[in-house]
Structure formats: C-alpha cells, structure tokens
Short mmCIF file of C-alpha atoms in Angstrom, two decimals:
data_model
loop_
_atom_site.label_atom_id
_atom_site.label_comp_id
_atom_site.label_asym_id
_atom_site.label_seq_id
_atom_site.Cartn_x
_atom_site.Cartn_y
_atom_site.Cartn_z
CA UNK C 1 115.85 156.57 83.11
CA UNK C 2 118.79 155.92 85.46
CA UNK C 3 120.54 152.95 83.67
CA UNK C 4 121.57 151.39 87.25
CA UNK C 5 117.35 150.76 87.50
CA UNK C 6 116.75 148.45 84.52
CA UNK C 7 118.54 144.45 84.42
CA UNK C 8 118.04 142.91 80.93
CA UNK C 9 118.56 138.60 81.31
CA UNK C 10 119.64 137.11 78.36
CA UNK C 11 118.45 133.53 78.62
CA UNK C 12 120.77 131.55 76.05
CA UNK C 13 118.87 128.68 75.24
CA UNK C 14 119.22 125.72 73.13
CA UNK C 15 115.62 126.54 70.66
CA UNK C 16 115.24 129.72 71.57
CA UNK C 17 117.12 132.67 73.22
CA UNK C 18 115.64 135.37 75.74
CA UNK C 19 116.44 139.16 76.44
CA UNK C 20 114.35 140.41 79.33
CA UNK C 21 114.13 144.14 80.08
CA UNK C 22 113.29 144.72 83.67
CA UNK C 23 112.59 148.45 85.96
CA UNK C 24 113.27 148.17 89.27
CA UNK C 25 110.34 150.09 90.62
CA UNK C 26 110.66 150.93 94.43
CA UNK C 27 112.32 147.78 95.12
CA UNK C 28 110.18 145.71 92.44
CA UNK C 29 110.71 144.41 89.31
CA UNK C 30 108.60 145.43 86.20
CA UNK C 31 108.97 143.65 82.42
CA UNK C 32 109.15 146.68 80.54
CA UNK C 33 109.99 144.86 77.77
CA UNK C 34 110.56 141.50 75.61
CA UNK C 35 112.65 139.80 72.99
CA UNK C 36 112.62 136.13 71.57
CA UNK C 37 114.78 135.18 69.02
CA UNK C 38 115.09 131.76 66.68
CA UNK C 39 118.57 130.08 68.92
CA UNK C 40 121.48 128.77 66.46
CA UNK C 41 124.53 127.89 67.28
CA UNK C 42 124.10 125.95 70.36
CA UNK C 43 123.99 121.81 71.07
CA UNK C 44 122.53 120.51 74.62
CA UNK C 45 122.59 124.29 75.96
CA UNK C 46 126.38 124.66 75.41
CA UNK C 47 127.62 127.73 72.15
CA UNK C 48 129.16 125.74 69.68
CA UNK C 49 128.79 128.53 66.74
CA UNK C 50 130.02 131.71 68.07
CA UNK C 51 128.97 133.84 64.82
CA UNK C 52 125.41 132.06 64.66
CA UNK C 53 124.82 132.33 68.76
CA UNK C 54 126.25 136.39 68.22
CA UNK C 55 123.26 136.52 65.28
CA UNK C 56 120.67 135.43 67.15
CA UNK C 57 121.67 136.99 70.62
CA UNK C 58 121.61 140.42 68.20
CA UNK C 59 118.10 139.46 67.16
CA UNK C 60 116.37 138.86 70.40
CA UNK C 61 117.52 142.04 72.23
CA UNK C 62 116.80 144.32 69.35
CA UNK C 63 112.86 142.85 69.82
CA UNK C 64 113.27 144.01 73.36
CA UNK C 65 114.90 147.20 72.47
CA UNK C 66 111.92 147.71 70.13
CA UNK C 67 109.59 146.88 72.97
CA UNK C 68 111.13 148.80 75.45
CA UNK C 69 111.72 151.76 73.60
CA UNK C 70 115.23 151.82 75.66
CA UNK C 71 119.20 151.59 74.46
CA UNK C 72 120.90 147.88 75.45
CA UNK C 73 124.52 148.02 76.13
CA UNK C 74 124.49 145.62 79.49
CA UNK C 75 123.35 142.10 80.05
CA UNK C 76 122.62 139.19 82.85
CA UNK C 77 123.90 136.31 81.03
CA UNK C 78 122.71 132.61 81.87
CA UNK C 79 124.82 130.21 82.42
CA UNK C 80 124.33 126.40 82.20
CA UNK C 81 125.10 124.10 84.69
CA UNK C 82 126.83 121.86 81.99
CA UNK C 83 129.93 120.25 83.92
CA UNK C 84 129.29 122.17 86.78
CA UNK C 85 131.05 121.36 90.41
CA UNK C 86 131.38 123.19 93.26
CA UNK C 87 133.38 122.90 96.92
CA UNK C 88 133.07 124.45 99.54
CA UNK C 89 135.78 126.26 101.12
CA UNK C 90 137.45 128.67 103.55
CA UNK C 91 139.34 131.82 104.02
CA UNK C 92 141.08 133.85 106.78
CA UNK C 93 142.60 137.34 107.18
CA UNK C 94 143.88 139.49 109.36
CA UNK C 95 142.65 142.31 110.36
CA UNK C 96 144.50 144.17 111.94
CA UNK C 97 148.52 143.85 113.45
CA UNK C 98 149.68 142.84 116.90
CA UNK C 99 146.54 142.37 117.80
CA UNK C 100 144.48 145.87 117.62
CA UNK C 101 141.12 145.45 116.12
CA UNK C 102 139.84 148.08 113.80
CA UNK C 103 136.65 147.93 111.72
CA UNK C 104 136.15 146.03 108.77
CA UNK C 105 135.72 147.51 105.58
CA UNK C 106 134.72 146.80 102.27
CA UNK C 107 138.63 146.08 101.51
CA UNK C 108 138.69 143.40 104.30
CA UNK C 109 135.77 141.55 102.74
CA UNK C 110 137.66 141.51 99.53
CA UNK C 111 140.61 140.56 101.37
CA UNK C 112 139.33 137.16 102.84
CA UNK C 113 137.57 136.38 99.19
CA UNK C 114 140.49 136.58 97.57
CA UNK C 115 141.87 133.98 100.28
CA UNK C 116 138.91 131.86 100.04
CA UNK C 117 139.60 131.30 96.30
CA UNK C 118 143.39 130.34 96.69
CA UNK C 119 142.27 126.90 95.64
CA UNK C 120 143.41 124.39 93.17
CA UNK C 121 141.39 124.61 90.39
CA UNK C 122 142.24 122.78 87.16
CA UNK C 123 144.24 124.68 84.50
CA UNK C 124 140.53 123.82 81.94
CA UNK C 125 137.87 125.25 84.54
CA UNK C 126 137.13 128.66 86.01
CA UNK C 127 135.50 130.59 89.00
CA UNK C 128 131.66 131.01 87.71
CA UNK C 129 130.36 131.92 91.26
CA UNK C 130 131.54 132.17 94.73
CA UNK C 131 128.34 132.17 97.38
CA UNK C 132 129.38 132.79 100.66
CA UNK C 133 127.78 130.88 103.76
CA UNK C 134 128.70 133.22 106.61
CA UNK C 135 131.71 134.70 107.75
CA UNK C 136 133.01 134.62 111.11
CA UNK C 137 134.67 138.17 113.60
CA UNK C 138 137.10 136.72 116.14
CA UNK C 139 135.35 133.34 116.11
CA UNK C 140 131.87 134.48 116.42
CA UNK C 141 129.92 132.95 113.45
CA UNK C 142 126.88 133.08 111.69
CA UNK C 143 127.44 137.34 110.28
CA UNK C 144 126.08 138.06 106.89
CA UNK C 145 127.89 141.39 106.77
CA UNK C 146 130.91 142.42 109.09
CA UNK C 147 131.67 145.32 107.89
CA UNK C 148 131.94 147.83 110.50
CA UNK C 149 131.96 145.30 113.35
CA UNK C 150 135.56 145.62 115.43
CA UNK C 151 137.98 142.83 114.28
CA UNK C 152 141.35 140.80 114.39
CA UNK C 153 140.59 138.09 112.44
CA UNK C 154 138.13 137.58 109.69
CA UNK C 155 136.96 133.87 108.04
CA UNK C 156 134.49 133.68 105.42
CA UNK C 157 133.10 130.42 104.33
CA UNK C 158 131.62 129.64 101.11
CA UNK C 159 130.39 127.47 97.84
CA UNK C 160 132.46 127.30 95.35
CA UNK C 161 131.55 126.95 91.58
CA UNK C 162 133.69 126.21 88.50
CA UNK C 163 132.78 125.27 85.03
CA UNK C 164 134.31 124.74 81.82
CA UNK C 165 136.45 127.73 80.62
CA UNK C 166 135.03 126.53 77.22
CA UNK C 167 131.73 127.26 78.41
CA UNK C 168 132.32 130.85 79.83
CA UNK C 169 134.58 131.59 76.46
CA UNK C 170 132.43 131.10 74.24
CA UNK C 171 129.79 132.98 75.95
CA UNK C 172 131.61 135.48 76.73
CA UNK C 173 132.50 135.94 73.04
CA UNK C 174 129.32 135.82 71.24
CA UNK C 175 127.65 138.89 73.76
CA UNK C 176 130.59 140.88 72.93
CA UNK C 177 129.95 139.47 68.88
CA UNK C 178 126.37 140.56 69.31
CA UNK C 179 127.76 144.37 70.28
CA UNK C 180 126.59 144.22 74.14
CA UNK C 181 128.65 144.10 77.71
CA UNK C 182 128.36 141.23 80.51
CA UNK C 183 126.85 142.83 83.28
CA UNK C 184 127.08 140.10 85.57
CA UNK C 185 127.20 135.50 84.59
CA UNK C 186 124.77 133.68 86.63
CA UNK C 187 124.68 130.15 86.92
CA UNK C 188 121.31 129.28 85.48
CA UNK C 189 120.13 126.92 88.61
CA UNK C 190 121.51 129.39 91.16
CA UNK C 191 119.78 132.73 90.10
CA UNK C 192 116.37 130.23 89.15
CA UNK C 193 116.60 128.35 92.80
CA UNK C 194 117.13 131.76 94.83
CA UNK C 195 114.43 133.92 93.05
CA UNK C 196 111.56 131.43 92.35
CA UNK C 197 111.54 129.76 94.95
CA UNK C 198 109.69 131.21 98.24
CA UNK C 199 111.97 131.14 101.89
CA UNK C 200 109.93 127.61 102.89
CA UNK C 201 110.62 126.15 99.71
CA UNK C 202 114.62 127.49 99.76
CA UNK C 203 114.73 126.72 103.70
CA UNK C 204 113.38 122.93 103.73
CA UNK C 205 114.77 121.76 100.30
CA UNK C 206 113.00 121.97 96.34
CA UNK C 207 113.68 119.97 93.72
CA UNK C 208 113.72 122.42 90.69
CA UNK C 209 113.47 120.77 86.90
CA UNK C 210 114.39 122.78 84.08
CA UNK C 211 112.46 121.45 80.42
CA UNK C 212 114.78 123.17 78.31
CA UNK C 213 114.76 122.54 74.60
CA UNK C 214 118.27 120.37 74.39
CA UNK C 215 118.33 119.56 77.62
CA UNK C 216 116.66 119.34 81.02
CA UNK C 217 118.54 120.70 84.49
CA UNK C 218 117.58 119.32 87.25
CA UNK C 219 118.52 120.62 90.90
CA UNK C 220 118.29 120.89 94.48
CA UNK C 221 118.14 124.14 97.02
CA UNK C 222 118.06 123.98 100.30
CA UNK C 223 118.92 125.38 103.60
CA UNK C 224 118.84 128.40 101.11
CA UNK C 225 121.92 126.94 99.64
CA UNK C 226 122.49 125.15 96.10
CA UNK C 227 123.36 121.50 96.48
CA UNK C 228 123.05 119.46 93.47
CA UNK C 229 122.72 120.05 89.96
CA UNK C 230 122.47 117.06 87.10
CA UNK C 231 122.20 117.79 83.29
CA UNK C 232 119.93 115.16 80.96
CA UNK C 233 120.89 115.91 77.42
CA UNK C 234 117.85 115.42 76.48
CA UNK C 235 115.10 117.82 76.03
CA UNK C 236 111.65 119.56 73.48
CA UNK C 237 113.98 119.06 71.00
CA UNK C 238 114.16 115.15 71.34
CA UNK C 239 110.22 114.82 71.66
CA UNK C 240 110.08 117.06 68.62
CA UNK C 241 112.36 114.75 66.90
CA UNK C 242 110.19 111.71 68.23
CA UNK C 243 107.31 112.86 66.84
CA UNK C 244 108.82 113.87 63.24
CA UNK C 245 110.35 110.26 62.80
CA UNK C 246 106.70 108.36 64.09
CA UNK C 247 104.61 110.51 62.00
CA UNK C 248 107.04 110.36 58.82
CA UNK C 249 106.38 114.37 58.89
CA UNK C 250 109.02 117.55 59.21
CA UNK C 251 110.66 118.64 62.07
CA UNK C 252 108.37 121.86 61.47
CA UNK C 253 105.60 120.26 61.57
CA UNK C 254 105.97 118.02 64.50
CA UNK C 255 106.75 120.88 66.46
CA UNK C 256 103.50 122.60 65.09
CA UNK C 257 102.26 119.56 66.41
CA UNK C 258 103.35 119.63 69.65
CA UNK C 259 102.80 122.83 70.57
CA UNK C 260 99.12 122.43 69.21
CA UNK C 261 97.70 119.26 70.32
CA UNK C 262 100.89 117.67 72.56
CA UNK C 263 100.09 116.12 75.66
CA UNK C 264 102.90 114.79 78.16
CA UNK C 265 99.99 112.22 79.90
CA UNK C 266 97.68 110.09 76.93
CA UNK C 267 95.01 109.65 79.47
CA UNK C 268 94.68 112.88 79.32
CA UNK C 269 94.33 113.49 75.40
CA UNK C 270 90.94 112.75 73.46
CA UNK C 271 91.39 109.31 71.78
CA UNK C 272 88.36 110.36 69.49
CA UNK C 273 90.07 113.82 68.58
CA UNK C 274 92.00 113.14 65.02
CA UNK C 275 94.68 115.04 63.96
CA UNK C 276 95.25 115.90 60.16
CA UNK C 277 99.17 115.84 59.85
CA UNK C 278 101.17 116.29 56.16
CA UNK C 279 103.11 113.27 56.04
CA UNK C 280 106.60 113.17 53.44
CA UNK C 281 105.69 111.02 50.32
CA UNK C 282 101.42 111.66 50.54
CA UNK C 283 99.29 114.13 48.79
CA UNK C 284 97.22 114.27 51.09
CA UNK C 285 97.41 114.59 54.70
CA UNK C 286 96.98 111.72 57.15
CA UNK C 287 95.13 110.94 59.68
CA UNK C 288 96.55 110.69 63.99
CA UNK C 289 94.40 110.67 66.80
CA UNK C 290 95.73 112.63 70.22
CA UNK C 291 95.99 109.82 71.77
CA UNK C 292 98.72 108.61 69.94
CA UNK C 293 100.17 111.87 69.29
CA UNK C 294 100.32 111.83 73.20
CA UNK C 295 101.86 108.54 73.24
CA UNK C 296 104.68 109.32 71.03
CA UNK C 297 105.33 112.26 73.38
CA UNK C 298 104.74 110.49 76.44
CA UNK C 299 107.84 107.80 76.03
CA UNK C 300 110.21 110.19 75.69
CA UNK C 301 109.00 112.57 78.78
CA UNK C 302 108.69 109.25 80.66
CA UNK C 303 112.46 108.22 79.67
CA UNK C 304 113.97 111.88 81.29
CA UNK C 305 111.78 111.73 84.25
CA UNK C 306 113.18 108.09 84.71
CA UNK C 307 116.66 109.42 84.07
CA UNK C 308 115.91 111.93 87.32
CA UNK C 309 114.11 110.00 89.70
CA UNK C 310 117.14 107.76 89.27
CA UNK C 311 119.90 110.19 89.60
CA UNK C 312 118.37 111.68 92.69
CA UNK C 313 117.97 108.09 94.31
CA UNK C 314 121.57 107.81 93.90
CA UNK C 315 122.67 110.47 96.06
CA UNK C 316 119.62 109.00 98.98
CA UNK C 317 118.12 112.83 98.23
CA UNK C 318 114.46 112.19 100.40
CA UNK C 319 111.37 113.13 99.73
CA UNK C 320 111.90 117.37 100.21
CA UNK C 321 109.01 119.05 102.19
CA UNK C 322 109.08 121.48 99.22
CA UNK C 323 108.59 119.09 96.56
CA UNK C 324 109.36 119.48 92.99
CA UNK C 325 109.27 122.74 90.89
CA UNK C 326 108.71 122.41 86.90
CA UNK C 327 109.96 125.30 84.78
CA UNK C 328 111.23 126.05 80.90
CA UNK C 329 108.93 126.04 78.18
CA UNK C 330 108.67 121.58 78.21
CA UNK C 331 106.39 122.72 81.91
CA UNK C 332 103.81 123.77 79.66
CA UNK C 333 103.02 121.28 77.76
CA UNK C 334 99.31 119.67 79.36
CA UNK C 335 100.07 116.53 81.50
CA UNK C 336 103.13 117.50 82.42
CA UNK C 337 103.01 117.72 86.29
CA UNK C 338 100.66 114.15 86.25
CA UNK C 339 103.56 112.36 84.61
CA UNK C 340 105.66 113.99 86.90
CA UNK C 341 103.43 112.58 89.70
CA UNK C 342 104.16 108.70 89.06
CA UNK C 343 108.03 109.12 89.13
CA UNK C 344 108.21 112.47 92.37
CA UNK C 345 107.04 112.41 95.73
CA UNK C 346 105.56 115.80 97.28
CA UNK C 347 104.06 119.15 95.98
CA UNK C 348 104.36 119.36 92.05
CA UNK C 349 104.20 122.92 90.95
CA UNK C 350 104.46 124.28 87.53
CA UNK C 351 106.42 127.96 87.64
CA UNK C 352 104.53 130.65 85.65
CA UNK C 353 105.17 134.36 85.97
CA UNK C 354 103.22 136.33 87.52
CA UNK C 355 104.18 139.79 84.74
CA UNK C 356 101.61 140.39 81.86
CA UNK C 357 103.45 139.28 78.82
CA UNK C 358 105.70 136.74 79.94
CA UNK C 359 102.35 134.67 81.89
CA UNK C 360 104.48 131.00 80.28
CA UNK C 361 107.48 128.74 82.33
CA UNK C 362 109.84 129.19 79.01
CA UNK C 363 110.25 132.98 80.67
CA UNK C 364 111.48 131.69 84.18
CA UNK C 365 114.76 131.58 83.42
CA UNK C 366 115.37 135.06 81.51
CA UNK C 367 112.70 136.66 84.71
CA UNK C 368 115.25 134.95 87.50
CA UNK C 369 118.10 136.69 86.20
CA UNK C 370 117.46 139.97 86.76
CA UNK C 371 115.57 139.21 89.70
CA UNK C 372 118.50 138.40 91.05
CA UNK C 373 120.93 140.79 89.98
CA UNK C 374 118.61 143.07 91.33
CA UNK C 375 118.81 141.99 94.81
CA UNK C 376 122.73 141.26 95.25
CA UNK C 377 123.72 142.48 98.82
CA UNK C 378 126.48 145.31 98.87
CA UNK C 379 128.75 142.45 100.33
CA UNK C 380 127.45 139.60 97.27
CA UNK C 381 128.68 142.45 94.89
CA UNK C 382 132.08 143.04 96.98
CA UNK C 383 132.55 139.35 96.20
CA UNK C 384 131.32 139.70 92.74
CA UNK C 385 133.71 142.43 92.14
CA UNK C 386 136.97 139.54 93.40
CA UNK C 387 135.89 136.94 91.60
CA UNK C 388 135.06 138.81 88.29
CA UNK C 389 138.84 140.14 88.39
CA UNK C 390 140.61 137.85 85.61
CA UNK C 391 143.72 137.98 87.34
CA UNK C 392 142.24 136.75 90.92
CA UNK C 393 140.97 133.81 88.83
CA UNK C 394 143.75 132.65 87.20
CA UNK C 395 146.23 133.63 90.17
CA UNK C 396 144.38 133.75 93.06
CA UNK C 397 147.45 134.36 95.00
CA UNK C 398 148.83 137.33 93.10
CA UNK C 399 149.27 140.24 94.79
CA UNK C 400 147.64 143.18 94.30
CA UNK C 401 148.48 146.85 94.59
CA UNK C 402 146.43 148.51 97.21
CA UNK C 403 143.51 150.31 96.11
CA UNK C 404 144.25 154.37 95.84
CA UNK C 405 141.52 154.74 98.71
CA UNK C 406 138.61 153.16 100.35
CA UNK C 407 135.90 154.66 102.28
CA UNK C 408 134.62 151.11 103.58
CA UNK C 409 131.50 151.72 101.28
CA UNK C 410 132.11 152.01 97.33
CA UNK C 411 131.40 149.02 95.22
CA UNK C 412 132.32 148.02 91.61
CA UNK C 413 130.32 145.25 89.99
CA UNK C 414 131.03 145.29 86.59
CA UNK C 415 132.89 142.42 84.16
CA UNK C 416 136.11 143.73 82.90
CA UNK C 417 134.94 142.75 79.57
CA UNK C 418 134.45 145.67 76.42
CA UNK C 419 132.94 144.85 72.97
CA UNK C 420 135.27 144.19 70.36
CA UNK C 421 135.88 146.68 67.75
CA UNK C 422 135.90 144.64 64.78
CA UNK C 423 133.73 144.13 61.16
CA UNK C 424 130.16 146.02 61.65
CA UNK C 425 128.69 144.20 64.16
CA UNK C 426 124.42 142.87 63.52
CA UNK C 427 123.34 144.97 66.39
CA UNK C 428 125.10 148.11 65.10
CA UNK C 429 123.77 147.25 61.14
CA UNK C 430 120.18 147.00 62.58
CA UNK C 431 120.92 150.39 65.22
CA UNK C 432 122.13 152.20 62.15
CA UNK C 433 118.91 151.45 59.79
CA UNK C 434 116.23 152.47 62.53
CA UNK C 435 118.45 155.77 63.02
CA UNK C 436 118.33 156.46 59.52
CA UNK C 437 114.05 155.75 59.33
CA UNK C 438 113.77 157.27 62.87
CA UNK C 439 115.30 159.34 65.13
CA UNK C 440 113.33 158.05 68.40
CA UNK C 441 114.15 158.68 72.35
CA UNK C 442 116.44 156.11 73.68
CA UNK C 443 117.75 155.75 76.95
CA UNK C 444 120.09 155.08 77.99
CA UNK C 445 126.29 129.40 86.45
CA UNK C 446 132.57 114.71 90.78
CA UNK C 447 133.65 112.18 93.54
CA UNK C 448 133.37 115.11 95.49
CA UNK C 449 130.33 116.24 95.06
CA UNK C 450 128.55 112.83 95.84
CA UNK C 451 130.61 112.44 98.81
CA UNK C 452 129.52 115.74 99.72
CA UNK C 453 125.36 115.06 99.17
CA UNK C 454 125.59 111.29 100.52
CA UNK C 455 126.27 113.08 103.78
CA UNK C 456 123.35 115.57 103.11
CA UNK C 457 121.39 113.84 102.27
CA UNK C 458 121.65 110.09 104.37
#
C-alpha cells in the first residue's frame, strides 16, 4: 500500500493515547486500525515525563499496527492549545525586478511565507502554524492560490500561531524515543474545528468544547478561522477524584462508577437505583444511589461549564449561529448535553464519529488529525514546508541558498526530524518479538489576543 495514502493521527491525551490509522480511498478517509493505551507521563495535557510517554505511545501504535496490518513509521501529532497565542501577520515580496511581471511559482509562495514569519517572537516560544487568510497579487486580494498568476508583487495575510518551545520539544522527543518520525504537528483545535464542523458552522461561528481527561479546551471558529482558545485545567480526571473522595473508594473504582453509572445531570439519574461501592476500610460494599453519584459528578461539571461561560462573556462572544459542539471522552457521559444547555445558548450537539469502531466522541481528536492532513492544499503544504524548517523558525531573516531547481509545482512536506539512535526502543523490542513469532506482510497546535477578540465580538 502506498504510504502517502495512509495517515496516522496520534492523540496524546492526559488519560489515554490513541493512534488512528486512516486510508484515503478515493478522497474518503476510512479507519483501518485503532490503538489505545493508558497515558502516562502527562499532566494537564502536557508531557512531563518523556520516557513514560514514549512507552505509552509505543503501546498505542503497536496495537494500531496489529489491527491495520501495517508498519507505521510516520505520525501526525496533535498539539494542545496550552499557552497558545495567535496574531495577524502580513508579508510581501517582489516577484520581478524593474516592473517586469512573471508567473508566480512555488518558490514565491515560500518566500512570501518566510517574509510573513519575520516577527519578533520571544526566545521561549516557537512557531506552531501559519494559516493564510488570503493572498494579494499586485493589490488584488481574496486569492487562495496565486500560483500561475502573472505578478510583480505578492502579498500574504495570515494568522500566526505560537506556543512554548517546551511543549513542542517534549512532544517531539517522546515520539522520537518511541521510534517514530513526525509527519506533521497540528494544533488540536485547528484540526477539530476545521474538519469536524460543516461549512456553515465554520462560516457563521461555532464554539467547540473538548472535554478531555486532564483539561477542557474551548475554541471559537468563525469566518473559517480559529479566533479564540481557552484551556480550563480541569477535566474528567477531576470528576473521578471527586467520586473517589466523596464515596471513599479507590480511583480505579471511581472511574468505573463514572463510566458505568455516571450522569452529568442528576435529574436524569434514577433516585431509586442503588449501586454497590467498595469503600476503603469496609469489608462489605456500601450502597449509594445513582442520583447521589450524579450529584457529585454534576457539581464538578457545573464548575467547568460556569468558567467557560464566564470566559466567553469576558470576550463579548455573542450567541453564535453554529451553537456549541462538544467532543472528547467526557462528552460521552449521559446528561452532558442537558447540563450544557443551562449555560450556553443555541444548539448543543455531541460530535460522534460515524466510522465503525470509533463511534465515541473520545476519538474525535485522533480522527480530525488525519482528516486535516489529507485535506491540505498544495499551498498549505508549501507553507508547512516553510515553517517546519528550524532555521526559518529560529532566524526568519536568515537568507537561504537558492534551490537547485524549481519546476513550479514540486512539494516537500515532512518534519526534518529523524528518530534517535540510542538503546533499543519499546517499539523495536515489540517488533523483534513479532518477527520471531511470525513473519507477516506489512506495508509500508494575552492582551493582544484580548484586544483582537474584543473587536471581533463587540
């Protein structure tokens, strides 16, 4: 199977790591393998232990390899929106000297992207993405792809996304240590908002709430652009801890209670239904009602929704026509939609992927990564090529030697990172064991932001 037709989305979450293998069949993505492993080494969506995270990544991808019967080498990695900053940027280059116009080629798009990256970025931050809004050719704007047009001057307006270097470095190291190459880094809200929402929802505006295990990420997409992100430091893990503390049971038992008997809205729970709970220090199970358990869960979920509601009010975000879309593992809990309706206006919907085997909102992030990558335009790939070169990111004004040859259409799209060559990785040990057992055929993501949003949502 041609590797270019296969996309592997790697969703590195606080509670679980998911690897989704997708095959592009005539323009349609088909999920052919899923691997999931308990997450270790993360706190609030950020990697804090590289080795532990690498081990969990290896486990998840090994399972995805087994189910898809493919040998996975490259992955598309989702980046959390923690400390994400965005700013509008503009770049301009001269296409031809002495006023003589010529056709715009790939090299010109790369050059204008480089010029757009000449921003004063603090040393502790790095470029995550550069999303073009429009190109202008000799003053004529609204152009999506300027290649092939005759021009003297090329301009690009875009949104620049930056994040802490630590997050990028740790993620990159963990994936490399697990034995894989990063095909692309994608900011998680960009992947989800641009691929899980329909055209009208992206155009008129929608709030997306990602109820993760370690944190909750809220984003706003409007006019087909990511306008705002906000990360709340609480997620499903806090619900589990509340259950454990109030019912005096282990975290493992609390998680099972949440998944098997939990409701986010206590009015939906059965006040007469009793649940046997193994309580610490008791020889016999203690009975609690389903409604009591729901009250514990609801208290935490109300805190999360209330903070999101207050934050949206603080940026003067109006009721958006697209309403609110909720994704993430926490979105699967019964009563989430009913509770959200008490805090947010407009239509509330839970996004559930339609593909067989992943019909759960917890798979939305992993699926959106592959969807994002498979739908990149040629111009998007050229800009990705530009921002993924470390010398451009670190020293945007540094001149590069001219390419040997440019046919005007050749594209390069891959992160310039190779797996480390230290001791055998977990992945390599797993693969050696598999080879010895049986040989199978295997194919080869703030004052300036606040001001911008005030203008947008006044």
